[in-house]
PDB file of C-alpha atoms in Angstrom:
ATOM      1  CA  PRO G1215    -161.130 236.736 -87.278  1.00 64.00           C
ATOM      2  CA  GLU G1216    -162.437 236.404 -83.710  1.00 74.00           C
ATOM      3  CA  ARG G1217    -165.927 235.508 -84.889  1.00 86.00           C
ATOM      4  CA  ILE G1218    -164.532 232.891 -87.260  1.00 86.00           C
ATOM      5  CA  LEU G1219    -162.430 231.427 -84.468  1.00 88.00           C
ATOM      6  CA  ASP G1220    -165.414 231.329 -82.110  1.00 88.00           C
ATOM      7  CA  GLN G1221    -167.494 229.580 -84.777  1.00 92.00           C
ATOM      8  CA  ALA G1222    -164.730 227.065 -85.477  1.00 91.00           C
ATOM      9  CA  VAL G1223    -164.469 226.130 -81.809  1.00 90.00           C
ATOM     10  CA  ALA G1224    -168.264 225.950 -81.399  1.00 92.00           C
ATOM     11  CA  ARG G1225    -168.565 223.646 -84.416  1.00 94.00           C
ATOM     12  CA  GLY G1226    -165.793 221.322 -83.290  1.00 93.00           C
ATOM     13  CA  ILE G1227    -163.381 222.148 -86.098  1.00 92.00           C
ATOM     14  CA  ASP G1228    -160.087 220.237 -85.734  1.00 92.00           C
ATOM     15  CA  PHE G1229    -157.755 223.017 -86.902  1.00 93.00           C
ATOM     16  CA  LEU G1230    -157.721 226.425 -88.553  1.00 92.00           C
ATOM     17  CA  HIS G1231    -156.179 226.807 -92.034  1.00 92.00           C
ATOM     18  CA  PRO G1232    -156.071 230.536 -92.846  1.00 91.00           C
ATOM     19  CA  ASN G1233    -154.536 231.965 -95.988  1.00 90.00           C
ATOM     20  CA  ARG G1234    -150.761 232.083 -95.551  1.00 90.00           C
ATOM     21  CA  HIS G1235    -150.731 235.838 -96.113  1.00 91.00           C
ATOM     22  CA  ILE G1236    -152.786 236.550 -92.986  1.00 91.00           C
ATOM     23  CA  VAL G1237    -150.917 234.193 -90.643  1.00 94.00           C
ATOM     24  CA  THR G1238    -149.129 236.169 -87.937  1.00 95.00           C
ATOM     25  CA  PRO G1239    -147.651 235.321 -84.551  1.00 97.00           C
ATOM     26  CA  ASP G1240    -150.671 236.991 -82.944  1.00 95.00           C
ATOM     27  CA  LEU G1241    -153.137 234.934 -84.979  1.00 93.00           C
ATOM     28  CA  ILE G1242    -151.311 231.704 -84.124  1.00 95.00           C
ATOM     29  CA  GLU G1243    -151.318 232.620 -80.436  1.00 95.00           C
ATOM     30  CA  ARG G1244    -155.058 233.378 -80.453  1.00 93.00           C
ATOM     31  CA  VAL G1245    -155.876 230.125 -82.240  1.00 94.00           C
ATOM     32  CA  HIS G1246    -153.664 228.135 -79.859  1.00 95.00           C
ATOM     33  CA  THR G1247    -155.334 229.842 -76.887  1.00 93.00           C
ATOM     34  CA  ALA G1248    -158.651 228.596 -78.284  1.00 92.00           C
ATOM     35  CA  GLY G1249    -157.189 225.087 -78.282  1.00 93.00           C
ATOM     36  CA  LEU G1250    -156.730 224.585 -82.006  1.00 94.00           C
ATOM     37  CA  PRO G1251    -153.635 223.984 -84.133  1.00 96.00           C
ATOM     38  CA  VAL G1252    -152.887 226.206 -87.131  1.00 96.00           C
ATOM     39  CA  ALA G1253    -152.167 224.945 -90.643  1.00 95.00           C
ATOM     40  CA  ALA G1254    -150.932 227.083 -93.511  1.00 94.00           C
ATOM     41  CA  SER G1255    -149.223 226.849 -96.844  1.00 93.00           C
ATOM     42  CA  VAL G1256    -145.650 228.078 -96.848  1.00 90.00           C
ATOM     43  CA  ASN G1257    -143.365 229.447 -99.511  1.00 89.00           C
ATOM     44  CA  SER G1258    -140.548 227.200-100.645  1.00 91.00           C
ATOM     45  CA  ASP G1259    -138.062 229.376 -98.806  1.00 92.00           C
ATOM     46  CA  ARG G1260    -136.021 228.312 -95.773  1.00 93.00           C
ATOM     47  CA  ALA G1261    -136.229 231.684 -94.017  1.00 94.00           C
ATOM     48  CA  TRP G1262    -140.027 231.838 -94.509  1.00 93.00           C
ATOM     49  CA  ILE G1263    -140.429 228.320 -93.105  1.00 93.00           C
ATOM     50  CA  ALA G1264    -138.062 228.938 -90.171  1.00 94.00           C
ATOM     51  CA  GLU G1265    -139.930 232.114 -89.255  1.00 95.00           C
ATOM     52  CA  ARG G1266    -143.299 230.335 -89.225  1.00 94.00           C
ATOM     53  CA  LEU G1267    -141.833 227.546 -87.096  1.00 93.00           C
ATOM     54  CA  ASP G1268    -140.636 230.184 -84.634  1.00 94.00           C
ATOM     55  CA  TRP G1269    -144.163 231.618 -84.618  1.00 95.00           C
ATOM     56  CA  GLY G1270    -145.555 228.195 -83.668  1.00 94.00           C
ATOM     57  CA  LEU G1271    -147.186 227.142 -86.946  1.00 95.00           C
ATOM     58  CA  ASP G1272    -148.289 223.548 -86.417  1.00 94.00           C
ATOM     59  CA  ILE G1273    -148.961 222.192 -89.904  1.00 92.00           C
ATOM     60  CA  MET G1274    -147.270 223.240 -93.141  1.00 93.00           C
ATOM     61  CA  ASN G1275    -148.248 222.612 -96.728  1.00 91.00           C
ATOM     62  CA  CYS G1276    -145.398 223.149 -99.158  1.00 91.00           C
ATOM     63  CA  ASP G1277    -144.746 222.428-102.834  1.00 91.00           C
ATOM     64  CA  HIS G1278    -141.441 220.904-101.688  1.00 91.00           C
ATOM     65  CA  PRO G1279    -142.277 218.783 -98.607  1.00 86.00           C
ATOM     66  CA  ASP G1280    -138.622 217.972 -98.058  1.00 91.00           C
ATOM     67  CA  LEU G1281    -137.863 221.635 -97.343  1.00 93.00           C
ATOM     68  CA  PRO G1282    -139.890 222.036 -94.113  1.00 91.00           C
ATOM     69  CA  ARG G1283    -138.434 218.719 -92.927  1.00 90.00           C
ATOM     70  CA  LEU G1284    -134.922 219.981 -93.597  1.00 93.00           C
ATOM     71  CA  VAL G1285    -135.544 223.282 -91.781  1.00 93.00           C
ATOM     72  CA  ILE G1286    -137.082 221.479 -88.805  1.00 91.00           C
ATOM     73  CA  ARG G1287    -134.074 219.191 -88.572  1.00 90.00           C
ATOM     74  CA  GLU G1288    -131.647 222.111 -88.947  1.00 90.00           C
ATOM     75  CA  LYS G1289    -133.389 223.861 -86.063  1.00 86.00           C
ATOM     76  CA  GLY G1290    -133.014 220.692 -83.980  1.00 84.00           C
ATOM     77  CA  GLY G1291    -136.767 220.313 -83.749  1.00 73.00           C
ATOM     78  CA  LYS G1292    -138.597 217.119 -83.106  1.00 62.00           C
ATOM     79  CA  ARG G1293    -141.914 217.541 -84.863  1.00 62.00           C
ATOM     80  CA  ASN G1294    -144.356 215.003 -86.195  1.00 57.00           C
ATOM     81  CA  ILE G1295    -143.267 214.852 -89.804  1.00 53.00           C
ATOM     82  CA  SER G1296    -145.554 212.862 -92.070  1.00 53.00           C
ATOM     83  CA  GLU G1297    -145.162 211.951 -95.687  1.00 45.00           C
TER      84      GLU G1297
END
């Protein structure tokens, strides 16, 4: 993962989009430290989404786009929510 992150930064990649099953708080922290946001698909489950928000996940892809919006609002968050 470190080599991939180094290559992404060196090549000017805008964000990292790892498989949702390898996203961890540590991975998000390392990617943020490198100056990049993290995108990942999320399960259509409120607890799953809330946990990833707490971890600092920046961009979410979900089969039900209304669900992340709802969880963000429930948590009182002000995030850039796009259609």
